[in-house]
Amino acid sequence: MSAESVFSLRNRWFITAVGITAGLFLLTAVVGLIVLPYAQRDVTFTSIWDAICSAAGVPQVRSSAAPVQPDFKVSTVVVTASMLGQPSQESIGRGATLAQQCAICHGPVGVSRADSPNLAGQYASAIYKQLKDFTSGARVNAIMTPFAVSLSEQDMVDLSAYYAYLPRLPAYHPEQGKPAPRIVVNGAPMRNIAACGSCHGALDNKAGSPWLEGQSAAYIRTQLQAFASGARRNDISQQMRNIARQMTPEEIDEVAQYYASQPPQSRRASSE
Amino acid sequence: MLNSRRLILAHFWLAFGVFGLALLLGAWQMFVRSPLQAWISNPEWYYRSLTAHGTVMGYVFPTLVAMGFGYAISEAALKQALIGRRWAWAGFWLIAVGAVTAMVPVSMGLASVLYTFYPPLIGNPFYYIGVVLVVVGSWIWVALMSINLHVWKRDHPGEPVPLAMFANVAGSYLWAWTAVGAALELLFQIIPVALGLRSTIDAGLARVFFSWTLHAIVYFWLIPTYIAYYTIFPRAIGGKLYSDPMGRLAFILFLVVSMPIGIHHAFADPQVGAGFKFIHSAFTALVALPTLLTIFTICATAEVAARMRGGRGPFGWIKALPWSNPIMLATALSFVMLGFGGAGGLINMSYQLNTTIHNTQWITGHFHLIFGGAIVIMYFAITYDLWPHLTGRALTSVRLMRAQLWLWFIGMIVTTFPWHWVGILGMPRRMAFFDYSSPALAADAMSVTMSAFGGFILVASSILFFAVLIQNRRAPQAEPGEYRFATAIHPPITLPAVLNGHALWIALMVGLTVTNYGFPIMQLLVTPETSVPAVYVGAEK
Ligand SMILES: [Cu+2]
């Protein structure tokens, strides 16, 4: 009963088993790769080879027309969770110097008193992405854009490193103890809104989603309204626009108040 | 001849210990997303629990049962002391350590990615490393089964390998090859990203690799159950196996065709061509064959035994079966669940019908009915059958055992039938929260509540199961005699080499993997820009 006699053309079992298996594969392959593609009425193939490639899943461009280009700038920044992870001291130092031009609006330690967004302790990747978008024109703001356009790539990296390095200071007017709105912890499944906390921290943080606690209510409200109206459209794959469009004005107000009132230390929202 | 009793007992105790815990998590999950409970407000807890439940039930529990049972088979069927017992212990400890390593980050909420991994979701590296350790531990078992059979064959040239061992080794080879898909995904794709060496991942390719594992792993879970059908059931009802070669054929077919069909889990995935989906769908239809063969052979076995006991008439013989015997009962209940689950499976495997139930609760219902129901109930039966031989004490309460099996059956039907139903209504799976106050979901509330009660019945059944095992510890010592497997009506005297070895079938299994998976994998490997940024879960980054 050695293996040799099994793998032999004189072994009927071997011939039969291999024959049936190969036959079945060929049959299913012919049906799946040739017969079924041609059975689709709405597709025309240039050749049988074309049909096989299509059914095998080779990427193909079916239309010769150029893809429709949007009439506005789209964000082209690729955000990954580990980007700008370990900044050098030198980079942080350079960022601190550069940040002096930003201090009038974003505050000397990255905490603003003028409803400009707080930057202290913000994720480096989030700051970097926004600066890139301001520079490219994917995000537009009459006050902020002029300050971003002159920044070099290295400037943006350094500024992001510096602000991310700053401690998250208490917000200007914290008013604690409010229960988290349902939309923050649960989202609204029937409207396809995932819990805000599942991207923005508290439940979980997903790369590219900025940290919101302690941001001024006016700023959060404006941003959500801008996402909803399409005035701001630099969010990749419409992550925020799809959400903001589905939110009611009351909900926007509620989350703005809630996030504004949250102490910056709070990383995990309580479930109540 | 069972020499390695402590080894086998350790496998079973650890298996059922973790099973009990994971079952509680499962029942809790059924409860919190049912209308019985106001929403817990934190989906993360739900996914944490779901990850733990799936990882334990999918990787740790059945692997330990297959291994423990496999060692018992090797000793009892070959009548040969287990070779490599130290290695077997090493494998056991690898699994124990791996399970703990995986569960620590999961319970800390650092790896709530579900047991199917779902990249680009990426959790804590220790979760994946733990899973790898579990798989490595089980590969030691694969090697030992192969070695033990090899040594026996060398000492018994020309003799037919006992069916139980033939099937056991077929199962171990199936597992060895099937685990390769997930191993490739973990080692080359997920773990480097989890360790921070890379920040993007080809999620489509990862899903294809996982499908390589995901279908056939079910057959790895199933093999101990089928071994019990063929080699425990006939003896337990006082009969003989109707056909030994038919059994071999069934296990051979599992080995060859349960692997190259996994893409039926990815019918909705855009990265695989429709032609390959069709090929996998067609091959999936073939896995019905070994099951149909088995149902035929086992029913014939039962009928012969019943007629020997005086059963008469076209169906009257069914009454003559020893229904008070727990193994008889478990096998019958298992068949019923297998029948319903198999019928549902026909819908999953069909490329067209699949679209109606894809990613709905139907799927969850389906695999709980097959795995949790038909398969696990036979794990209980195997345990009851083997236990007196392992502990040297009799199992005293047959009524308790029957009550446990009935409860498991009823619980599983009550859990999974409504699950199938809401799936048809379109209720998605893997959701932590349902708003039953919405008119669109209100119709599901009743069914989901029933299903949750099914979960509680299952917990009750598991309590009885542990009660049976604990009672056994207090029972008086009793010499159970030699542990033996069923013999066939016509025991094989000589067998063609192909029915007495696995080489040809392994070659066909690998061959079909190459034909059915080779192109989809190669094509994804060479297509540029197929990777997406990883989405890290848990830790704030
Ligand atoms: Cu499957």
Tab-separated table of C-alpha atoms in Angstrom, chain A residues 1 5-7 13-14 17-18 21 24-25 28-29 31-33 36 55-59 78-82 123 182 185-186 189-190 201 203-206 267-268 271, chain B residues 39-43 158 199 273-276 278-279 282-283 286 433 438 440 495-500 503-505 508 512 515-516 519 523 533 535-538 540-541:
chain	number	residue	atom	x	y	z
A	1	MET	CA	0.000	0.000	0.000
A	5	SER	CA	1.221	2.624	-6.766
A	6	VAL	CA	-1.403	5.300	-6.199
A	7	PHE	CA	0.123	7.887	-8.482
A	13	TRP	CA	-8.726	4.975	-9.097
A	14	PHE	CA	-6.068	7.536	-9.851
A	17	ALA	CA	-10.380	10.616	-9.566
A	18	VAL	CA	-8.087	12.963	-11.435
A	21	THR	CA	-11.871	16.437	-10.848
A	24	LEU	CA	-15.522	19.186	-13.341
A	25	PHE	CA	-13.134	22.078	-13.191
A	28	THR	CA	-17.403	24.878	-14.494
A	29	ALA	CA	-14.661	27.046	-15.960
A	31	VAL	CA	-19.623	27.804	-18.068
A	32	GLY	CA	-18.391	30.469	-15.653
A	33	LEU	CA	-15.802	32.135	-17.874
A	36	LEU	CA	-22.259	33.047	-18.635
A	55	ALA	CA	-15.360	37.071	-15.980
A	56	ALA	CA	-12.036	36.326	-14.340
A	57	GLY	CA	-12.119	39.774	-12.775
A	58	VAL	CA	-9.302	41.526	-14.616
A	59	PRO	CA	-9.888	45.253	-14.103
A	78	VAL	CA	-4.158	60.169	2.078
A	79	VAL	CA	-4.596	59.864	5.838
A	80	THR	CA	-3.243	56.829	7.615
A	81	ALA	CA	-3.362	56.113	11.310
A	82	SER	CA	0.372	56.068	11.742
A	123	TYR	CA	-4.078	64.808	16.193
A	182	ARG	CA	-27.841	59.758	21.761
A	185	VAL	CA	-23.028	57.427	21.518
A	186	ASN	CA	-25.521	55.575	19.328
A	189	PRO	CA	-29.046	53.873	12.532
A	190	MET	CA	-32.248	54.509	10.643
A	201	GLY	CA	-12.986	59.473	20.080
A	203	LEU	CA	-15.885	55.265	21.769
A	204	ASP	CA	-13.094	54.949	19.267
A	205	ASN	CA	-10.899	57.144	17.149
A	206	LYS	CA	-10.592	56.644	13.429
A	267	ARG	CA	-11.486	60.408	26.424
A	268	ARG	CA	-14.212	57.906	27.043
A	271	SER	CA	-22.728	55.481	28.544
B	39	TRP	CA	-29.895	49.883	24.416
B	40	ILE	CA	-26.646	49.658	26.370
B	41	SER	CA	-25.512	52.820	24.606
B	42	ASN	CA	-22.050	51.623	23.782
B	43	PRO	CA	-21.698	49.490	20.673
B	158	GLY	CA	-1.420	-4.063	4.061
B	199	SER	CA	-0.156	51.422	7.440
B	273	GLY	CA	-14.512	38.016	-10.926
B	274	ALA	CA	-18.000	36.670	-11.549
B	275	GLY	CA	-16.595	33.645	-13.373
B	276	PHE	CA	-14.661	32.473	-10.331
B	278	PHE	CA	-19.595	30.751	-10.413
B	279	ILE	CA	-16.878	28.075	-10.248
B	282	ALA	CA	-20.723	25.043	-8.580
B	283	PHE	CA	-18.111	23.256	-6.466
B	286	LEU	CA	-20.598	19.150	-4.562
B	433	PHE	CA	-28.264	48.102	17.935
B	438	SER	CA	-39.000	52.392	13.901
B	440	ALA	CA	-39.367	49.458	9.470
B	495	LEU	CA	-8.688	-1.984	0.575
B	496	PRO	CA	-7.439	-0.304	-2.589
B	497	ALA	CA	-4.504	1.900	-1.669
B	498	VAL	CA	-6.461	5.074	-2.410
B	499	LEU	CA	-9.055	4.234	0.246
B	500	ASN	CA	-6.395	3.464	2.796
B	503	ALA	CA	-1.936	11.194	-0.632
B	504	LEU	CA	-4.047	11.298	-3.791
B	505	TRP	CA	-6.803	13.259	-2.101
B	508	LEU	CA	-6.423	16.873	-5.524
B	512	LEU	CA	-8.193	22.448	-6.823
B	515	THR	CA	-7.148	26.207	-9.984
B	516	ASN	CA	-9.904	27.877	-7.981
B	519	PHE	CA	-5.868	33.327	-10.375
B	523	GLN	CA	-4.425	38.997	-9.885
B	533	PRO	CA	-5.361	52.807	4.932
B	535	VAL	CA	-8.477	51.591	10.465
B	536	TYR	CA	-7.160	50.957	13.954
B	537	VAL	CA	-9.752	50.140	16.557
B	538	GLY	CA	-9.680	50.523	20.284
B	540	GLU	CA	-6.904	56.322	20.539
B	541	LYS	CA	-4.138	56.954	18.069
